[in-house]
Coordinates of C-alpha atoms and ligand atoms in Angstrom, one line a residue:
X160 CA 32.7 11.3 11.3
X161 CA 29.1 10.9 11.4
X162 CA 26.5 12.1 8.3
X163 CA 25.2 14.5 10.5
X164 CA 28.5 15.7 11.8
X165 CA 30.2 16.7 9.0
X166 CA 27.3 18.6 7.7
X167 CA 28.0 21.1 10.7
X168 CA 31.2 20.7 11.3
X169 CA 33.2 22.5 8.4
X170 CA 37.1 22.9 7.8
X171 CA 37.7 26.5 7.8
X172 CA 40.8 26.7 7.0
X173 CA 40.9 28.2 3.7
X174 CA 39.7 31.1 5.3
X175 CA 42.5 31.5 7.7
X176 CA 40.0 34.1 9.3
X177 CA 42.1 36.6 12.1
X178 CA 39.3 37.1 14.3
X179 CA 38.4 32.7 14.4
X180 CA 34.6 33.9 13.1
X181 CA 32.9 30.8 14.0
X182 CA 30.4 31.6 10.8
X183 CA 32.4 31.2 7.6
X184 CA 32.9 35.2 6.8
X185 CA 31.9 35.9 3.2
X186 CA 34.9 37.5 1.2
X187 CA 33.0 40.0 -0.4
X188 CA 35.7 40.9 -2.4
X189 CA 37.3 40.6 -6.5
X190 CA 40.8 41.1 -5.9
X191 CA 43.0 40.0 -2.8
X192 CA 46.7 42.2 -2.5
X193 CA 48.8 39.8 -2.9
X194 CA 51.7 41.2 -0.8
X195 CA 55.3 40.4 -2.5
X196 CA 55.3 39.3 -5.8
X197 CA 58.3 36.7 -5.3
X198 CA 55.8 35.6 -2.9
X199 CA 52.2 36.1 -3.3
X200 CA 49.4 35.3 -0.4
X201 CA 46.9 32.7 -1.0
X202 CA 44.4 34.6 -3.1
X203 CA 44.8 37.4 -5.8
X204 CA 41.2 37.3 -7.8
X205 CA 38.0 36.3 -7.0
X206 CA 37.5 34.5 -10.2
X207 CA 40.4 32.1 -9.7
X208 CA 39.7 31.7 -5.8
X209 CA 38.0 33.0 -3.1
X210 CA 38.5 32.1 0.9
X211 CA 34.7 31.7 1.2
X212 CA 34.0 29.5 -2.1
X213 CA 37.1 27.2 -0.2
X214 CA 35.4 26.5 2.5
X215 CA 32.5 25.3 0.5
X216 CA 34.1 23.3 -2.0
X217 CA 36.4 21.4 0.6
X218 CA 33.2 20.8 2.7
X219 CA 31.5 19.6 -0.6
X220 CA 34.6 17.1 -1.2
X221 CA 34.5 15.8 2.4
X222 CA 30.6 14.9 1.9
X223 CA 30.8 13.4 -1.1
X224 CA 34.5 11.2 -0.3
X225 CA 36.2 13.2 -2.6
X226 CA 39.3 15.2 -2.5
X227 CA 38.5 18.5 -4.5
X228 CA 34.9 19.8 -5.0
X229 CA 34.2 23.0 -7.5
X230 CA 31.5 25.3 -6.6
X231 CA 29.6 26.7 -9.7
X232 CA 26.8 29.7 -11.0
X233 CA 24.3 26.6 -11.8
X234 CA 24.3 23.2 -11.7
X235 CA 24.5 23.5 -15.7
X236 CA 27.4 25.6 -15.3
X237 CA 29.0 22.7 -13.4
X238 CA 27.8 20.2 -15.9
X239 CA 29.6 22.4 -18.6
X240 CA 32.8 22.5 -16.8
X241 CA 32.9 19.0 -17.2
X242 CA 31.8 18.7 -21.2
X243 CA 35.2 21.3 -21.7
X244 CA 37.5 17.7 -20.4
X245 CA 36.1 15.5 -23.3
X246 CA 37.2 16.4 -27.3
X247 CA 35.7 16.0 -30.6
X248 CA 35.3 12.9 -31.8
X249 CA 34.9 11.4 -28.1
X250 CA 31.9 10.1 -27.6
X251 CA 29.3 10.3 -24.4
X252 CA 27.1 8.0 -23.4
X253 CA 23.9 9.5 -21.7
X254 CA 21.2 8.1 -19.2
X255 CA 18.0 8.3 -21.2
X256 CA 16.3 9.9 -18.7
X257 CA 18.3 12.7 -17.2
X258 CA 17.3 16.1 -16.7
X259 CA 15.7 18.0 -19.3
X260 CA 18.4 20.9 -19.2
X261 CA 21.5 18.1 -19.2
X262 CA 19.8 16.6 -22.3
X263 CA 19.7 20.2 -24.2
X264 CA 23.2 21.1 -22.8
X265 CA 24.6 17.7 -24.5
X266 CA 22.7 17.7 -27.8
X267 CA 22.4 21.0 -28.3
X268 CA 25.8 22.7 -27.7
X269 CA 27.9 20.3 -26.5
X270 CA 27.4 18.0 -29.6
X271 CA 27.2 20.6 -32.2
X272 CA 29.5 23.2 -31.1
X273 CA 32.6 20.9 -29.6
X274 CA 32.4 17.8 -31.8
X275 CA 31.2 15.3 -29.3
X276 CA 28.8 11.9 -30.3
X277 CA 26.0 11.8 -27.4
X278 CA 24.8 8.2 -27.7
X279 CA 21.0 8.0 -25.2
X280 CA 21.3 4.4 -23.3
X281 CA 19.1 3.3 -20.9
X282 CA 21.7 2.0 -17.9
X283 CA 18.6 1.1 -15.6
X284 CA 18.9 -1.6 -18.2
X285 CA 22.6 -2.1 -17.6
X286 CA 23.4 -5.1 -19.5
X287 CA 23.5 -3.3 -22.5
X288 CA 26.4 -1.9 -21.1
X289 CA 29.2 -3.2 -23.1
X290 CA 27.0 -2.7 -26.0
X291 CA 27.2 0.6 -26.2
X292 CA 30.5 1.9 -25.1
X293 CA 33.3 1.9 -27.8
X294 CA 37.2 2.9 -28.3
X295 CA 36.0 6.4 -28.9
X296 CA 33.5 6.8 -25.5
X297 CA 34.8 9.1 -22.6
X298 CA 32.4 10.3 -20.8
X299 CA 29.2 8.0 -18.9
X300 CA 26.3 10.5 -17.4
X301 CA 24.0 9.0 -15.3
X302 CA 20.6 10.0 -12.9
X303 CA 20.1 7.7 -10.3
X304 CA 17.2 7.6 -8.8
X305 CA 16.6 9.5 -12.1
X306 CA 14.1 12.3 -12.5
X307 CA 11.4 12.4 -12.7
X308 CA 10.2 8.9 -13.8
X309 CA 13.0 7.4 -10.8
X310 CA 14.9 4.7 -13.1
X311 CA 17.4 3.3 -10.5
X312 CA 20.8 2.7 -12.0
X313 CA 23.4 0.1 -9.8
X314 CA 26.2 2.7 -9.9
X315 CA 28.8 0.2 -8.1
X316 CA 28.1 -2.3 -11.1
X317 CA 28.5 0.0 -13.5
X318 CA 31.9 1.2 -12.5
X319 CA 32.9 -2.4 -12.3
X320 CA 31.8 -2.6 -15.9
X321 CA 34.3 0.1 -17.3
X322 CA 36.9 -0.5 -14.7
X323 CA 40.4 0.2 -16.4
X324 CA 39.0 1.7 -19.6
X325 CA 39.4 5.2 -20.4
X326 CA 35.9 5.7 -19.5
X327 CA 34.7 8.6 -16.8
X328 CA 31.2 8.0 -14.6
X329 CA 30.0 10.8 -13.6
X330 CA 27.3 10.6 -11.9
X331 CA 24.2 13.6 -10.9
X332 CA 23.4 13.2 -7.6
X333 CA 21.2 15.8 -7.1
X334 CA 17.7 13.6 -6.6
X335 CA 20.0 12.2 -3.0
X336 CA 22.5 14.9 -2.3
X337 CA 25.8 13.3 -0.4
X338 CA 23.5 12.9 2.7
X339 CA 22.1 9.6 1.0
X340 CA 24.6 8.6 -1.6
X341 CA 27.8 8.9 -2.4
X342 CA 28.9 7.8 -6.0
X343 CA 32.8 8.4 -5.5
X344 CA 32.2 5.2 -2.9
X345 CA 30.6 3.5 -5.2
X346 CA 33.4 3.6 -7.7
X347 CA 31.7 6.8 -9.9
X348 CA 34.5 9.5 -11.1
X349 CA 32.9 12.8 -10.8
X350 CA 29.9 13.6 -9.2
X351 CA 27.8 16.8 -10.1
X352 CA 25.2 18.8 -8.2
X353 CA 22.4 20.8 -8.5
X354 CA 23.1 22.8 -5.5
X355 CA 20.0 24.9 -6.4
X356 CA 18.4 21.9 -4.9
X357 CA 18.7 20.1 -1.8
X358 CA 22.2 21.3 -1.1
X359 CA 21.1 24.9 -0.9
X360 CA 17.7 23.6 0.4
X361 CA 15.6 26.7 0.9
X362 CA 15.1 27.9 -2.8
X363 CA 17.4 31.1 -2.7
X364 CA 20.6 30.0 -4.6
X365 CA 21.2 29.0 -8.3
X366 CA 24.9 27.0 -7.7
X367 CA 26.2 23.7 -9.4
X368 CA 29.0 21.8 -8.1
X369 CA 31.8 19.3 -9.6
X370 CA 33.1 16.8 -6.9
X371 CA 36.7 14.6 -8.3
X372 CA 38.5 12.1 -6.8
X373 CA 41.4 12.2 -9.0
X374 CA 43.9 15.0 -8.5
X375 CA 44.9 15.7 -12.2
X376 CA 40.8 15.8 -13.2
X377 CA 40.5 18.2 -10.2
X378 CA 43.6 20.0 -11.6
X379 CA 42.2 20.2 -15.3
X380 CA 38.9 21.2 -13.7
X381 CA 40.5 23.9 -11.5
X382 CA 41.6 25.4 -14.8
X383 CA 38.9 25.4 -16.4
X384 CA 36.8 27.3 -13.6
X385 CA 39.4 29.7 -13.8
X386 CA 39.6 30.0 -17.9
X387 CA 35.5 29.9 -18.5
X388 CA 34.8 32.5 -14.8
X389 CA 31.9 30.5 -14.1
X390 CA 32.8 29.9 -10.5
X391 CA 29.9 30.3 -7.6
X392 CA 30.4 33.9 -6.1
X393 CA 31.1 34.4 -2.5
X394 CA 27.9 35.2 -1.2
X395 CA 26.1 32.4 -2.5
X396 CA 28.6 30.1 -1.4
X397 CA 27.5 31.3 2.0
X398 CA 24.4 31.0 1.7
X399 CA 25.0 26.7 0.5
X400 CA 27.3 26.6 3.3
X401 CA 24.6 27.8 5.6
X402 CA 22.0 26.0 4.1
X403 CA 24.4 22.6 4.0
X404 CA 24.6 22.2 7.6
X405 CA 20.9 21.9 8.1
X406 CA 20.6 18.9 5.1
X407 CA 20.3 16.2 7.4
X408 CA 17.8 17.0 9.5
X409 CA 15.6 18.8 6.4
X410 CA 15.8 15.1 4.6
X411 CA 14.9 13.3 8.0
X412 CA 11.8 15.3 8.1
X413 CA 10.8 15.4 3.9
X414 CA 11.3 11.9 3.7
X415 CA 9.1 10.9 6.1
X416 CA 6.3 13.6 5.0
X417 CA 7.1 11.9 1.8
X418 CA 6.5 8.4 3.0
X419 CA 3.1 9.8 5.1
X420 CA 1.8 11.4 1.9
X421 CA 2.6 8.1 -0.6
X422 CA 0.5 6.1 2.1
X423 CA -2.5 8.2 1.2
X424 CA -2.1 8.6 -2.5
X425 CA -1.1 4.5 -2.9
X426 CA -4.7 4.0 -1.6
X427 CA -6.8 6.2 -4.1
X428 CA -7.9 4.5 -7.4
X429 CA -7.5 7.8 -9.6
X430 CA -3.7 7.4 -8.8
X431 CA -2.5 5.7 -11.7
X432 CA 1.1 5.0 -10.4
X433 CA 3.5 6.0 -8.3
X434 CA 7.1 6.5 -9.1
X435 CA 9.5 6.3 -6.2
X436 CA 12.1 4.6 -4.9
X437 CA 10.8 4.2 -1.5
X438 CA 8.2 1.6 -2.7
X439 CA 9.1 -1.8 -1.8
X440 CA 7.4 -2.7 -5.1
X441 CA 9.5 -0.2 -7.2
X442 CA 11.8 -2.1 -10.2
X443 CA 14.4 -0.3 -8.6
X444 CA 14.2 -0.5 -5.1
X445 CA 16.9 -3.3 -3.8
X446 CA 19.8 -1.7 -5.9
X447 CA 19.0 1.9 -4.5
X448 CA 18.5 0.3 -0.8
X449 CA 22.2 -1.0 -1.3
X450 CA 23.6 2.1 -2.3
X451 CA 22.0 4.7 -1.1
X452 CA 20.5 5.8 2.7
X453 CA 17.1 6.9 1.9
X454 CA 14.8 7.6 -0.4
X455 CA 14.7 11.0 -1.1
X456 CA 11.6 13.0 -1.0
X457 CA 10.7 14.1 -4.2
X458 CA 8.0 11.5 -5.6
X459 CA 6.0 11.4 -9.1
X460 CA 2.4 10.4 -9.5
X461 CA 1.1 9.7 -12.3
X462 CA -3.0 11.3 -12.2
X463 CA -4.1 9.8 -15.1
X464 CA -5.1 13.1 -17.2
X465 CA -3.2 15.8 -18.5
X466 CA -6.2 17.9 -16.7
X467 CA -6.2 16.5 -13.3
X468 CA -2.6 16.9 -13.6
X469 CA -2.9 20.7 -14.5
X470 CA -5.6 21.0 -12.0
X471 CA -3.3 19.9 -9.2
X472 CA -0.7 21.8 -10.4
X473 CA -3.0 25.3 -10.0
X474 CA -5.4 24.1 -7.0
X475 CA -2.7 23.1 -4.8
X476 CA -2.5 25.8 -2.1
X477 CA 0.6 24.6 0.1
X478 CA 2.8 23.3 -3.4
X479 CA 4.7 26.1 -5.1
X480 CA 4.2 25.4 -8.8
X481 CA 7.9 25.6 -9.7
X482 CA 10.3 23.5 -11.4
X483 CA 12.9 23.5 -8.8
X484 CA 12.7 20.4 -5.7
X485 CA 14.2 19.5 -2.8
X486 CA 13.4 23.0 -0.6
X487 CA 11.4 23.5 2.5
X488 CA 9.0 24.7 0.7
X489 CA 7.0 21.8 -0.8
X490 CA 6.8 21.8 -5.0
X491 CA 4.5 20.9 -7.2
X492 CA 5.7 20.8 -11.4
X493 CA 4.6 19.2 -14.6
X494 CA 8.0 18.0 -15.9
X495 CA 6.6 17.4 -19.9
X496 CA 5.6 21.4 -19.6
X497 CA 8.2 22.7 -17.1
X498 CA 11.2 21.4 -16.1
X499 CA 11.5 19.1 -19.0
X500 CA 10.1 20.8 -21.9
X501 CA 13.4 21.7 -23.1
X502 CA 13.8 17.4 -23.3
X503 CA 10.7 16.9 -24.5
X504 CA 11.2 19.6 -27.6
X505 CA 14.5 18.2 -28.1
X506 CA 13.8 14.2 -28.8
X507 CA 11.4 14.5 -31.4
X508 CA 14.3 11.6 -32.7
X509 CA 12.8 9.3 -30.4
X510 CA 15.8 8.1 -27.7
X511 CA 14.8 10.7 -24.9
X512 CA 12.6 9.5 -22.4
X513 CA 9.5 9.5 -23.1
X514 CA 6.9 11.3 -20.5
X515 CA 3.8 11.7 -20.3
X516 CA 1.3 14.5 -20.1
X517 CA -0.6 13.1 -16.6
X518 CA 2.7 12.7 -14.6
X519 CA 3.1 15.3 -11.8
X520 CA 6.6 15.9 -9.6
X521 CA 6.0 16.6 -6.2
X522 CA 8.9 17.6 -4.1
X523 CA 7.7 17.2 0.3
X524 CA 9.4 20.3 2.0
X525 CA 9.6 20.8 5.9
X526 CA 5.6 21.8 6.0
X527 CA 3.1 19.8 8.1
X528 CA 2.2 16.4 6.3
X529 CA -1.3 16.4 7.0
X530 CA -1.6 20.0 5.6
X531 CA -0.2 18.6 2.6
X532 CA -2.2 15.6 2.1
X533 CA -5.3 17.2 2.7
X534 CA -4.3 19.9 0.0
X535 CA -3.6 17.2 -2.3
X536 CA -7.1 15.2 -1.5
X537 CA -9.0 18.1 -1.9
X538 CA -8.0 18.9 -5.1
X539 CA -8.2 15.4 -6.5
X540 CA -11.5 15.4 -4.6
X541 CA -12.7 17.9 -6.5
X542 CA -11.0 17.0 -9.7
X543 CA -13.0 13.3 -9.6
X544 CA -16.4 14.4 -8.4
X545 CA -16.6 18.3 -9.6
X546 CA -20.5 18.8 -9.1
X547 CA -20.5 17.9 -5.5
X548 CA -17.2 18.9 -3.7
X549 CA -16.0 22.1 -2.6
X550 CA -12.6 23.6 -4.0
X551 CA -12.8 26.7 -1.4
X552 CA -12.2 25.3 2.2
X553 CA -9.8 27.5 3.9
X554 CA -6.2 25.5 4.6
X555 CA -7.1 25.9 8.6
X556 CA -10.3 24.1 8.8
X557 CA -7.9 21.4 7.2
X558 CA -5.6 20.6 9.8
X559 CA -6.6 20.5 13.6
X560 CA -3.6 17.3 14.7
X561 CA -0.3 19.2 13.3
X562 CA 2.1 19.5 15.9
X563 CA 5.7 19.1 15.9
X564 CA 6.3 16.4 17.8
X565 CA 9.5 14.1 17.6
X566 CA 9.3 10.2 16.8
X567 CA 10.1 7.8 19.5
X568 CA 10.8 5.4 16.5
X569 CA 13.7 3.2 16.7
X570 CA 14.6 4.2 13.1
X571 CA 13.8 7.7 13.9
X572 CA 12.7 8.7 10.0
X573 CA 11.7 11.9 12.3
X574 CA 8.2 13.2 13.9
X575 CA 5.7 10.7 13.4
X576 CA 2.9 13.2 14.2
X577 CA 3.4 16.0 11.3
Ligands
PLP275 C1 18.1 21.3 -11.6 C2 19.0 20.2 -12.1 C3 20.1 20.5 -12.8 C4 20.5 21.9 -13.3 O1 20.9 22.6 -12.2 P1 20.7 24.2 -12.2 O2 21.2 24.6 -10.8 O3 19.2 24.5 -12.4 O4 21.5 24.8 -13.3 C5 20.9 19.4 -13.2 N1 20.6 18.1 -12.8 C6 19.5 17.8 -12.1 C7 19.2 16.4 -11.8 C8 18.6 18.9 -11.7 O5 17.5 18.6 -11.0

């Protein structure tokens, strides 16, 4: 089936609904009666499984080529689930750059509290590959693109690299969702999701998922869900399955207000860089073409000051200062401050990442692109020549040629005009 297709097009059949609802129904319900006890129905408690949170977790497996998916409270919560597979002793090898909360989870209770070595590697750099993993690793965790600095990591040649050793990839696949990449394909064991992110899409879920090939992983994993109760509940697994089928067409449209708005920004001197894997000129940029179908819309510039940087972050009008990406709503954060201050507090030792103080994240949502740039101009406007520019325009004297309309493009990255 097409991309687009079988984000619409969900098996329902878990639900086994009477009444063929065409809407997935939510099962707002703890405890199922489970008829006779010789032989039980389906369900019998909310924590171990619910109709609804099926639907969404066999969708989730079918978008990501897998065979089970696990639907979780928070993307953390799904990360967890899959620290509670490895045991002391083992040892984890993990991206350098990842995100700020998987970096506290791993060093700060997974290491201490269940025994585990967490080894940082840089696998951009992935000749130093076989360097680094031993007879006691288990566990790879990569970002790729990574956040927010966009370190590309060839996924495909890194599963050739521990092929046949007792080594799992998982990979976070957040940045892309399964829209633009699909790890499993690529030879990855588990993939993981923010689903706060793009999955959910419109900023009013916290859920985590845990996509396995491998039926005995997906087994162990299924137990685990059940033993810890940290399972997505069934309302919110509505709401991802509601904002899942729209994921195609919200990507078409960020990615190209993405693409409109790097165009601008590339051109002003007081950009220092640019970090994103759409740019031809990006270290990154022919491994993440092969693997992946787009470049995702969540880009990082680099402003040159921690000031113009916090300037943005409070004069923007149309960019909700907030860690989270990947909505319709477009986002503006300062990851050393926000969402990777827990990172940046925990690698005083040096293997982290390190980021700086005048990068900014900005995730594109669904808005017009012009509105957007001419938010972001103003402000850096102002930011460069403070005396002379005003701060205070209104947003509508700012954008008279928004319109909705659609591309005639023959790659159809979506409307041309917004
Ligand atoms: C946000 C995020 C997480 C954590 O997910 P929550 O849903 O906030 O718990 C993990 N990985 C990446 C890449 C993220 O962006």
């Amino acid at each position: 089936m097409n991309a687009y297709t079988r984000l619409v097009h969900h098996e329902t059949a878990a639900c086994n609904d009477p009444f063929a609802a065409t809407a997935v129904p939510i099962y707002q319900t703890a405890t199922f009666d489970i008829g006779d006890v010789d032989d039980p129905r389906a369900y019998d408690y909310a924590r171990s499984g619910n109709p609804t949170r099926r639907v969404l977790e066999d969708t989730l497996a079918t978008l990501e080529d897998g065979s089970r998916g696990f639907a979780f409270s928070s993307g953390m919560a799904a990360i967890a689930s899959l620290t509670r597979l490895l045991t002391p002793g083992d040892e984890v090898v993990l991206g350098h750059d990842v995100y700020g909360g998987t970096s506290r989870l791993f060093e700060q209770i997974v290491a201490p509290c269940q025994g585990v070595i967490i080894r940082r590697v840089d696998f951009s750099n992935c000749d130093a590959v076989s360097d680094v993993v031993n007879e006691r690793t288990r566990l790879l965790f990569v970002e790729s693109p990574s956040n927010p600095c966009q370190h590309v990591v060839d996924i495909k040649r890194l599963a050739s690299r521990i092929y046949g050793l007792e080594i799992l990839l998982a990979v976070d696949n957040t940045m892309m969702s399964p829209h633009l990449q699909r790890p499993l394909s690529l030879g990855a064991d588990v993939v993981i999701h923010s689903a706060t992110k793009f999955l959910g899409g419109h900023g009013d879920v916290t859920a985590g998922a845990v996509i396995v090939r491998d039926e005995a992983m997906a087994e162990r994993l299924a137990f685990v869900q059940n033993a810890e109760g940290t399972a997505l509940g069934p309302f919110d697994s509505f709401l991802l399955l509601r904002g899942i089928k729209t994921l195609g067409l919200r990507l078409q449209q960020q990615q190209a207000t993405a693409h409109r708005c790097v165009e601008v920004l590339r051109q002003r001197p007081d950009i220092a860089h640019i970090y994103w894997v759409g740019l031809e000129d990006h270290p990154g940029a022919t491994i993440h073409e092969r693997q992946a179908a787009g470049p995702g819309s969540v880009v990082t510039i680099d402003v040159g000051s921690a000031s113009v940087a916090r300037a943005l972050l409070t004069e923007t009008r149309l960019f909700q200062a907030a860690v989270s990406f990947g909505g319709v709503h477009s986002s503006i954060s300062i990851p050393t401050c926000m969402s990777h201050a827990s990172a940046v507090n925990s690698s005083d030792d040096g293997d982290g990442a390190a980021l700086s103080e005048s990068l900014v994240r900005l995730s594109f949502g669904i808005e017009g692109a012009n509105d957007l740039i001419s938010d972001l101009t103003r402000v850096l406007d102002a930011t460069a020549q403070p005396a002379t520019v005003h701060t205070d325009l209104p947003i509508t004297a700012l954008h008279d040629q928004d319109e909705f309309t659609m591309s005639n493009s023959a790659n159809c990255v979506g409307p041309s005009n917004v």
